[in-house]
């Protein structure tokens, strides 16, 4: 069966988002709250936000306690694996609910640029590698070089959410990027190899299903669902890049200079809890010949640097100076050589590129708004100082 679920017809057939119903006449509204007989009641948006926050917060605590127990009694936690997986699913549903509301109430302003769709898909796969391994999910990929003109952060988030949604219904996935021969448009295909009739309804139409639909709407892409006996396939078609867009991108691009040739092959770790920020950093450094890896948390960063030497660490300002200092010390003890460190500062001026040196330790600072044009040169500069 093939249909586009953004139409009312698809919703009627049970495969897509249900059509919105006309809202009932509301009492006198006051901001986001409603006044009824002198009592103030929360709107459904606020109630859902509070619910998502409360659920995610409580399950964050439960996850941390299970992790502690796992360190003390691994055999016991292995027996509690179904409980641990249920806690994680519920926690992710709470977080997805909050994000869905943010997208619905405050649609992001698109910052469209010319991107290589294969690079963004590869970045999402790399960032999700640990999660995929932990859940026993195998992903076969075939990524052709295909240019698109869209928002990098939302595109990355869309692919990441698709991976997680598809991973919830199958342990055997495939991801392809190519150009449609019939439409001559770039497209991305996510295939989950399973029997659709055997997938529980609660797993199929989960919160993440609605979240990636909202991301697709925000990007304005065309999505299609193919359901066969042995697989479910999502096809996302994006607008082709025009000659004008490509010319503008080539004129404004500050590509890697010949100086960057000396840093090719260096291993760079990007540490951030925000998938969009990790994607933008990877995109900015894609042309420098670096070995790029990502970590969601500081614990993941310690695991990454302990496996093999790391030449540079890019991190956001959610990590404290003390945490970064301890990471530096651990890397120095292991490798015996200093690494380059660059902090991504949110809320700083777009032209921000600063260097701070304390003793022999140097840290570069790049504003979040200037990642595309400043992160690469800043990394070249910092790496040249420690090499």
CSV table of C-alpha atoms in Angstrom, one decimal:
chain,number,residue,atom,x,y,z
A,1,UNK,CA,0.0,0.0,0.0
A,2,UNK,CA,1.3,3.4,-0.9
A,3,UNK,CA,-0.1,6.8,0.3
A,4,UNK,CA,0.9,10.2,1.4
A,5,UNK,CA,-0.1,10.5,5.1
A,6,UNK,CA,-0.3,14.3,5.0
A,7,UNK,CA,-3.7,14.0,3.2
A,8,UNK,CA,-7.0,13.4,4.9
A,9,UNK,CA,-7.4,10.2,2.8
A,10,UNK,CA,-4.3,8.6,4.4
A,11,UNK,CA,-5.6,9.4,7.9
A,12,UNK,CA,-8.9,7.7,7.1
A,13,UNK,CA,-7.0,4.6,6.0
A,14,UNK,CA,-5.2,4.4,9.3
A,15,UNK,CA,-1.6,5.1,8.3
A,16,UNK,CA,-1.1,8.8,9.0
A,17,UNK,CA,-1.9,11.6,11.3
A,18,UNK,CA,-5.6,12.0,12.1
A,19,UNK,CA,-7.2,15.1,10.6
A,20,UNK,CA,-7.7,18.0,13.0
A,21,UNK,CA,-11.2,18.4,14.4
A,22,UNK,CA,-12.9,21.7,14.7
A,23,UNK,CA,-12.3,23.1,18.1
A,24,UNK,CA,-15.3,23.6,20.4
A,25,UNK,CA,-16.2,27.2,21.4
A,26,UNK,CA,-13.8,28.1,24.3
A,27,UNK,CA,-14.6,30.2,27.3
A,28,UNK,CA,-13.0,33.6,27.8
A,29,UNK,CA,-9.3,33.0,27.1
A,30,UNK,CA,-6.6,34.7,29.1
A,31,UNK,CA,-3.2,34.0,27.5
A,32,UNK,CA,-2.6,30.3,27.5
A,33,UNK,CA,-5.1,29.7,30.4
A,34,UNK,CA,-8.9,29.5,30.5
A,35,UNK,CA,-11.1,31.2,33.1
A,36,UNK,CA,-14.1,29.1,34.2
A,37,UNK,CA,-16.3,30.2,37.1
A,38,UNK,CA,-13.5,32.1,38.7
A,39,UNK,CA,-11.1,29.1,38.6
A,40,UNK,CA,-8.0,29.0,36.4
A,41,UNK,CA,-7.4,25.8,34.4
A,42,UNK,CA,-4.4,24.8,32.4
A,43,UNK,CA,-4.7,24.6,28.6
A,44,UNK,CA,-4.0,21.2,27.0
A,45,UNK,CA,-0.6,22.4,25.8
A,46,UNK,CA,0.5,23.4,29.3
A,47,UNK,CA,-0.9,20.2,30.8
A,48,UNK,CA,0.9,18.1,28.2
A,49,UNK,CA,4.1,20.0,28.8
A,50,UNK,CA,3.9,19.5,32.5
A,51,UNK,CA,3.1,15.9,32.0
A,52,UNK,CA,6.1,15.4,29.7
A,53,UNK,CA,8.4,17.2,32.1
A,54,UNK,CA,7.2,15.3,35.1
A,55,UNK,CA,7.4,11.9,33.4
A,56,UNK,CA,10.9,12.5,31.9
A,57,UNK,CA,12.3,13.9,35.2
A,58,UNK,CA,11.0,10.9,37.2
A,59,UNK,CA,12.3,8.4,34.7
A,60,UNK,CA,15.6,10.2,34.5
A,61,UNK,CA,16.1,9.4,38.2
A,62,UNK,CA,15.0,5.8,37.7
A,63,UNK,CA,17.4,5.4,34.8
A,64,UNK,CA,20.3,6.8,36.9
A,65,UNK,CA,19.5,4.5,39.8
A,66,UNK,CA,19.3,1.4,37.5
A,67,UNK,CA,22.7,2.5,36.1
A,68,UNK,CA,24.2,2.6,39.6
A,69,UNK,CA,22.7,-0.8,40.4
A,70,UNK,CA,24.1,-2.2,37.1
A,71,UNK,CA,27.6,-1.2,38.3
A,72,UNK,CA,27.1,-2.9,41.6
A,73,UNK,CA,25.1,-6.0,40.6
A,74,UNK,CA,25.3,-6.5,36.8
A,75,UNK,CA,23.7,-9.9,36.9
A,76,UNK,CA,20.6,-8.5,38.7
A,77,UNK,CA,20.1,-5.7,36.2
A,78,UNK,CA,20.4,-8.2,33.3
A,79,UNK,CA,17.4,-9.9,34.8
A,80,UNK,CA,15.6,-6.5,35.0
A,81,UNK,CA,16.3,-5.8,31.3
A,82,UNK,CA,12.6,-5.6,30.3
A,83,UNK,CA,12.0,-3.1,33.2
A,84,UNK,CA,15.0,-1.0,32.1
A,85,UNK,CA,13.8,-0.9,28.5
A,86,UNK,CA,10.3,0.1,29.5
A,87,UNK,CA,11.7,2.9,31.7
A,88,UNK,CA,13.8,4.1,28.7
A,89,UNK,CA,10.8,4.0,26.3
A,90,UNK,CA,8.6,6.0,28.7
A,91,UNK,CA,11.4,8.5,29.4
A,92,UNK,CA,11.9,9.1,25.6
A,93,UNK,CA,8.1,9.5,25.2
A,94,UNK,CA,8.1,12.2,27.8
A,95,UNK,CA,11.0,14.0,26.1
A,96,UNK,CA,9.4,13.6,22.7
A,97,UNK,CA,6.2,15.1,23.9
A,98,UNK,CA,8.0,18.3,25.1
A,99,UNK,CA,9.7,18.7,21.8
A,100,UNK,CA,6.6,18.1,19.8
A,101,UNK,CA,4.9,20.9,21.7
A,102,UNK,CA,7.8,23.2,21.1
A,103,UNK,CA,7.7,22.6,17.4
A,104,UNK,CA,3.9,23.0,17.3
A,105,UNK,CA,3.7,26.2,19.4
A,106,UNK,CA,6.9,27.9,18.2
A,107,UNK,CA,7.8,26.7,14.7
A,108,UNK,CA,11.6,27.2,14.1
A,109,UNK,CA,12.8,29.7,11.5
A,110,UNK,CA,14.4,27.7,8.7
A,111,UNK,CA,18.0,28.5,8.0
A,112,UNK,CA,18.3,26.8,4.6
A,113,UNK,CA,21.7,26.0,3.2
A,114,UNK,CA,23.1,23.7,0.5
A,115,UNK,CA,23.9,20.4,2.2
A,116,UNK,CA,25.0,17.0,1.1
A,117,UNK,CA,22.1,14.7,2.2
A,118,UNK,CA,24.5,11.7,2.5
A,119,UNK,CA,26.7,13.7,5.0
A,120,UNK,CA,23.8,14.5,7.2
A,121,UNK,CA,22.5,10.9,7.2
A,122,UNK,CA,26.0,9.7,7.9
A,123,UNK,CA,26.3,12.1,10.9
A,124,UNK,CA,23.0,10.8,12.3
A,125,UNK,CA,24.1,7.2,12.0
A,126,UNK,CA,27.5,8.0,13.6
A,127,UNK,CA,25.8,9.8,16.5
A,128,UNK,CA,23.4,6.9,17.0
A,129,UNK,CA,25.9,4.1,16.7
A,130,UNK,CA,26.1,3.4,20.5
A,131,UNK,CA,22.3,3.5,20.8
A,132,UNK,CA,22.0,1.1,17.8
A,133,UNK,CA,24.6,-1.3,19.2
A,134,UNK,CA,23.0,-1.3,22.7
A,135,UNK,CA,19.6,-2.2,21.2
A,136,UNK,CA,21.0,-4.8,18.8
A,137,UNK,CA,19.8,-2.8,15.7
A,138,UNK,CA,21.6,-3.4,12.4
A,139,UNK,CA,21.5,-0.7,9.8
A,140,UNK,CA,22.6,-1.2,6.2
A,141,UNK,CA,23.3,2.0,4.4
A,142,UNK,CA,23.7,3.1,0.8
A,143,UNK,CA,24.4,6.8,0.7
A,144,UNK,CA,24.9,8.6,-2.6
A,145,UNK,CA,26.2,12.1,-2.8
A,146,UNK,CA,23.0,14.2,-3.2
A,147,UNK,CA,22.7,18.0,-2.6
A,148,UNK,CA,19.7,19.5,-0.9
A,149,UNK,CA,18.7,23.0,0.1
A,150,UNK,CA,17.2,22.9,3.6
A,151,UNK,CA,17.8,23.5,7.3
A,152,UNK,CA,20.7,21.3,8.6
A,153,UNK,CA,19.5,21.0,12.2
A,154,UNK,CA,15.9,20.0,11.4
A,155,UNK,CA,17.0,17.6,8.6
A,156,UNK,CA,19.4,15.9,11.1
A,157,UNK,CA,16.7,15.7,13.7
A,158,UNK,CA,14.2,14.2,11.2
A,159,UNK,CA,16.7,11.4,10.2
A,160,UNK,CA,17.5,10.8,13.9
A,161,UNK,CA,13.9,10.5,14.9
A,162,UNK,CA,13.2,8.2,12.0
A,163,UNK,CA,16.1,6.0,13.1
A,164,UNK,CA,14.6,5.7,16.6
A,165,UNK,CA,11.1,5.2,15.4
A,166,UNK,CA,12.1,2.5,12.9
A,167,UNK,CA,14.4,0.9,15.5
A,168,UNK,CA,11.3,0.5,17.8
A,169,UNK,CA,9.5,-1.7,15.3
A,170,UNK,CA,12.4,-3.7,13.8
A,171,UNK,CA,16.0,-4.7,14.6
A,172,UNK,CA,16.9,-4.8,10.9
A,173,UNK,CA,16.9,-1.5,9.1
A,174,UNK,CA,18.3,0.0,5.9
A,175,UNK,CA,18.9,3.6,5.0
A,176,UNK,CA,19.4,4.9,1.5
A,177,UNK,CA,20.1,8.3,0.0
A,178,UNK,CA,19.8,8.7,-3.8
A,179,UNK,CA,18.0,10.7,-6.5
A,180,UNK,CA,14.6,9.6,-7.8
A,181,UNK,CA,14.9,8.7,-11.4
A,182,UNK,CA,11.3,9.6,-12.1
A,183,UNK,CA,11.2,12.9,-10.2
A,184,UNK,CA,14.8,13.9,-10.4
A,185,UNK,CA,14.7,14.9,-6.7
A,186,UNK,CA,16.9,13.9,-3.8
A,187,UNK,CA,15.2,11.3,-1.5
A,188,UNK,CA,15.9,9.4,1.7
A,189,UNK,CA,14.5,6.0,2.4
A,190,UNK,CA,14.2,4.3,5.7
A,191,UNK,CA,13.2,0.6,5.6
A,192,UNK,CA,12.2,-1.5,8.6
A,193,UNK,CA,12.3,-5.2,7.8
A,194,UNK,CA,9.4,-6.7,9.7
A,195,UNK,CA,5.8,-7.9,9.3
A,196,UNK,CA,3.7,-4.8,9.8
A,197,UNK,CA,0.6,-6.8,10.8
A,198,UNK,CA,2.5,-8.1,13.8
A,199,UNK,CA,3.7,-4.7,15.1
A,200,UNK,CA,1.6,-3.6,18.2
A,201,UNK,CA,-0.4,-0.5,17.7
A,202,UNK,CA,1.2,1.2,20.7
A,203,UNK,CA,4.6,0.7,19.2
A,204,UNK,CA,3.6,1.9,15.8
A,205,UNK,CA,1.7,5.1,16.7
A,206,UNK,CA,4.0,6.2,19.5
A,207,UNK,CA,4.9,9.8,20.4
A,208,UNK,CA,8.0,9.6,18.2
A,209,UNK,CA,5.8,8.8,15.2
A,210,UNK,CA,4.0,12.1,15.7
A,211,UNK,CA,7.2,13.9,16.4
A,212,UNK,CA,9.0,13.1,13.1
A,213,UNK,CA,5.8,13.9,11.2
A,214,UNK,CA,5.9,17.4,12.8
A,215,UNK,CA,9.6,17.7,11.8
A,216,UNK,CA,8.7,16.7,8.2
A,217,UNK,CA,6.0,19.4,8.2
A,218,UNK,CA,8.4,22.0,9.5
A,219,UNK,CA,10.8,21.2,6.7
A,220,UNK,CA,8.1,21.1,4.0
A,221,UNK,CA,9.2,17.7,2.6
A,222,UNK,CA,7.0,15.1,0.9
A,223,UNK,CA,6.7,11.8,2.7
A,224,UNK,CA,5.3,8.5,1.6
A,225,UNK,CA,4.6,5.1,3.3
A,226,UNK,CA,5.0,1.7,1.6
A,227,UNK,CA,3.7,-1.2,3.6
A,228,UNK,CA,4.5,-4.7,2.2
A,229,UNK,CA,4.3,-8.1,3.7
A,230,UNK,CA,7.8,-8.1,5.0
A,231,UNK,CA,8.8,-4.4,5.4
A,232,UNK,CA,7.7,-0.9,6.1
A,233,UNK,CA,9.4,1.8,4.0
A,234,UNK,CA,9.4,5.6,4.5
A,235,UNK,CA,10.4,7.7,1.5
A,236,UNK,CA,11.1,11.4,2.0
A,237,UNK,CA,11.5,13.5,-1.1
A,238,UNK,CA,13.2,16.9,-0.9
A,239,UNK,CA,13.2,19.8,-3.4
A,240,UNK,CA,16.2,19.8,-5.7
A,241,UNK,CA,18.9,22.5,-5.4
A,242,UNK,CA,18.5,25.2,-8.0
A,243,UNK,CA,21.4,26.7,-9.9
A,244,UNK,CA,20.9,30.0,-8.1
A,245,UNK,CA,21.1,28.3,-4.7
A,246,UNK,CA,24.2,26.4,-5.6
A,247,UNK,CA,25.9,29.5,-7.0
A,248,UNK,CA,25.1,31.5,-3.8
A,249,UNK,CA,26.5,28.6,-1.7
A,250,UNK,CA,29.7,28.5,-3.6
A,251,UNK,CA,30.2,32.2,-3.4
A,252,UNK,CA,29.6,32.4,0.4
A,253,UNK,CA,31.5,29.2,1.3
A,254,UNK,CA,34.8,29.5,3.0
A,255,UNK,CA,36.3,26.1,2.3
A,256,UNK,CA,39.2,24.5,4.0
A,257,UNK,CA,42.5,26.2,3.1
A,258,UNK,CA,45.7,24.4,2.2
A,259,UNK,CA,46.8,24.9,5.8
A,260,UNK,CA,44.2,22.4,6.9
A,261,UNK,CA,46.0,19.6,5.0
A,262,UNK,CA,48.3,19.1,8.0
A,263,UNK,CA,45.4,18.1,10.3
A,264,UNK,CA,43.9,15.5,8.0
A,265,UNK,CA,43.4,12.2,9.8
A,266,UNK,CA,43.2,13.9,13.3
A,267,UNK,CA,40.6,12.4,15.6
A,268,UNK,CA,38.0,14.9,16.9
A,269,UNK,CA,35.4,14.2,19.5
A,270,UNK,CA,32.2,16.4,19.6
A,271,UNK,CA,30.5,16.4,23.0
A,272,UNK,CA,27.0,17.7,23.3
A,273,UNK,CA,23.6,16.5,24.5
A,274,UNK,CA,21.9,18.4,21.6
A,275,UNK,CA,21.8,16.2,18.4
A,276,UNK,CA,21.3,19.4,16.3
A,277,UNK,CA,24.5,21.0,17.6
A,278,UNK,CA,26.5,17.8,17.0
A,279,UNK,CA,25.2,17.7,13.5
A,280,UNK,CA,26.1,21.3,12.7
A,281,UNK,CA,29.6,20.7,14.1
A,282,UNK,CA,30.1,17.6,11.9
A,283,UNK,CA,28.8,19.4,8.9
A,284,UNK,CA,31.2,22.3,9.5
A,285,UNK,CA,34.2,19.9,9.7
A,286,UNK,CA,33.1,17.5,7.0
A,287,UNK,CA,35.6,18.8,4.4
A,288,UNK,CA,38.8,18.7,6.6
A,289,UNK,CA,39.6,15.1,6.3
A,290,UNK,CA,39.1,14.5,10.0
A,291,UNK,CA,38.0,11.4,11.9
A,292,UNK,CA,34.8,12.7,13.6
A,293,UNK,CA,33.1,11.0,16.6
A,294,UNK,CA,30.4,12.2,18.9
A,295,UNK,CA,29.4,11.7,22.5
A,296,UNK,CA,26.1,12.6,24.1
A,297,UNK,CA,27.4,12.9,27.7
A,298,UNK,CA,30.6,13.4,29.6
A,299,UNK,CA,30.6,9.7,30.5
A,300,UNK,CA,30.4,8.8,26.8
A,301,UNK,CA,33.3,11.2,26.2
A,302,UNK,CA,35.4,9.4,28.8
A,303,UNK,CA,34.6,6.1,27.1
A,304,UNK,CA,35.5,7.5,23.7
A,305,UNK,CA,38.9,8.9,24.7
A,306,UNK,CA,39.8,5.8,26.6
A,307,UNK,CA,39.6,3.6,23.5
A,308,UNK,CA,42.1,5.4,21.4
A,309,UNK,CA,44.0,8.8,21.3
A,310,UNK,CA,41.9,11.9,20.6
A,311,UNK,CA,43.5,15.0,19.1
A,312,UNK,CA,40.8,17.5,19.7
A,313,UNK,CA,37.5,17.9,21.7
A,314,UNK,CA,34.7,20.2,20.7
A,315,UNK,CA,32.2,20.7,23.5
A,316,UNK,CA,29.3,23.0,24.3
A,317,UNK,CA,29.0,25.4,27.3
A,318,UNK,CA,26.8,23.0,29.3
A,319,UNK,CA,29.9,21.4,30.6
A,320,UNK,CA,31.7,23.2,33.4
A,321,UNK,CA,35.4,24.2,33.5
A,322,UNK,CA,36.0,21.7,36.2
A,323,UNK,CA,34.5,18.8,34.1
A,324,UNK,CA,36.6,19.8,31.1
A,325,UNK,CA,39.7,20.1,33.2
A,326,UNK,CA,39.3,16.6,34.5
A,327,UNK,CA,38.7,15.3,31.0
A,328,UNK,CA,42.0,17.1,29.9
A,329,UNK,CA,43.9,15.4,32.8
A,330,UNK,CA,42.5,12.0,31.9
A,331,UNK,CA,43.5,12.4,28.3
A,332,UNK,CA,46.9,13.7,29.2
A,333,UNK,CA,47.6,10.7,31.5
A,334,UNK,CA,46.5,8.3,28.9
A,335,UNK,CA,48.1,9.7,25.8
A,336,UNK,CA,50.9,11.8,27.2
A,337,UNK,CA,50.2,14.7,24.8
A,338,UNK,CA,47.9,17.7,24.9
A,339,UNK,CA,44.8,17.9,22.9
A,340,UNK,CA,43.0,20.9,21.4
A,341,UNK,CA,39.8,22.0,23.0
A,342,UNK,CA,37.1,24.3,21.6
A,343,UNK,CA,34.0,25.4,23.4
A,344,UNK,CA,30.8,26.2,21.5
A,345,UNK,CA,29.2,29.2,23.2
A,346,UNK,CA,25.5,29.7,22.9
A,347,UNK,CA,24.1,33.2,22.9
A,348,UNK,CA,27.5,34.7,22.0
A,349,UNK,CA,28.0,37.2,19.1
A,350,UNK,CA,28.1,35.6,15.6
A,351,UNK,CA,31.7,36.9,15.1
A,352,UNK,CA,33.0,35.3,18.3
A,353,UNK,CA,36.2,33.4,17.8
A,354,UNK,CA,38.5,33.8,20.8
A,355,UNK,CA,41.4,32.0,22.4
A,356,UNK,CA,42.0,31.7,26.1
A,357,UNK,CA,45.3,30.4,27.4
A,358,UNK,CA,45.9,29.4,31.1
A,359,UNK,CA,49.4,28.3,31.6
A,360,UNK,CA,50.0,25.7,28.9
A,361,UNK,CA,46.3,25.0,28.4
A,362,UNK,CA,44.5,26.7,25.5
A,363,UNK,CA,40.8,26.7,24.7
A,364,UNK,CA,39.2,28.1,21.6
A,365,UNK,CA,35.7,29.7,21.8
A,366,UNK,CA,33.3,29.8,18.9
A,367,UNK,CA,29.8,31.3,19.0
A,368,UNK,CA,27.0,28.8,18.1
A,369,UNK,CA,25.8,31.2,15.4
A,370,UNK,CA,29.3,31.1,13.8
A,371,UNK,CA,29.8,27.3,13.7
A,372,UNK,CA,29.6,27.0,9.9
A,373,UNK,CA,32.3,29.7,9.2
A,374,UNK,CA,34.4,29.7,12.3
A,375,UNK,CA,34.7,26.2,13.8
A,376,UNK,CA,36.9,24.8,11.0
A,377,UNK,CA,39.5,27.6,11.1
A,378,UNK,CA,39.4,27.6,14.9
A,379,UNK,CA,40.1,23.9,15.0
A,380,UNK,CA,43.0,24.2,12.5
A,381,UNK,CA,44.5,27.0,14.7
A,382,UNK,CA,44.2,25.0,18.0
A,383,UNK,CA,45.4,21.8,16.5
A,384,UNK,CA,48.5,23.5,15.0
A,385,UNK,CA,49.4,24.7,18.5
A,386,UNK,CA,49.4,21.2,20.0
A,387,UNK,CA,50.8,19.2,17.2
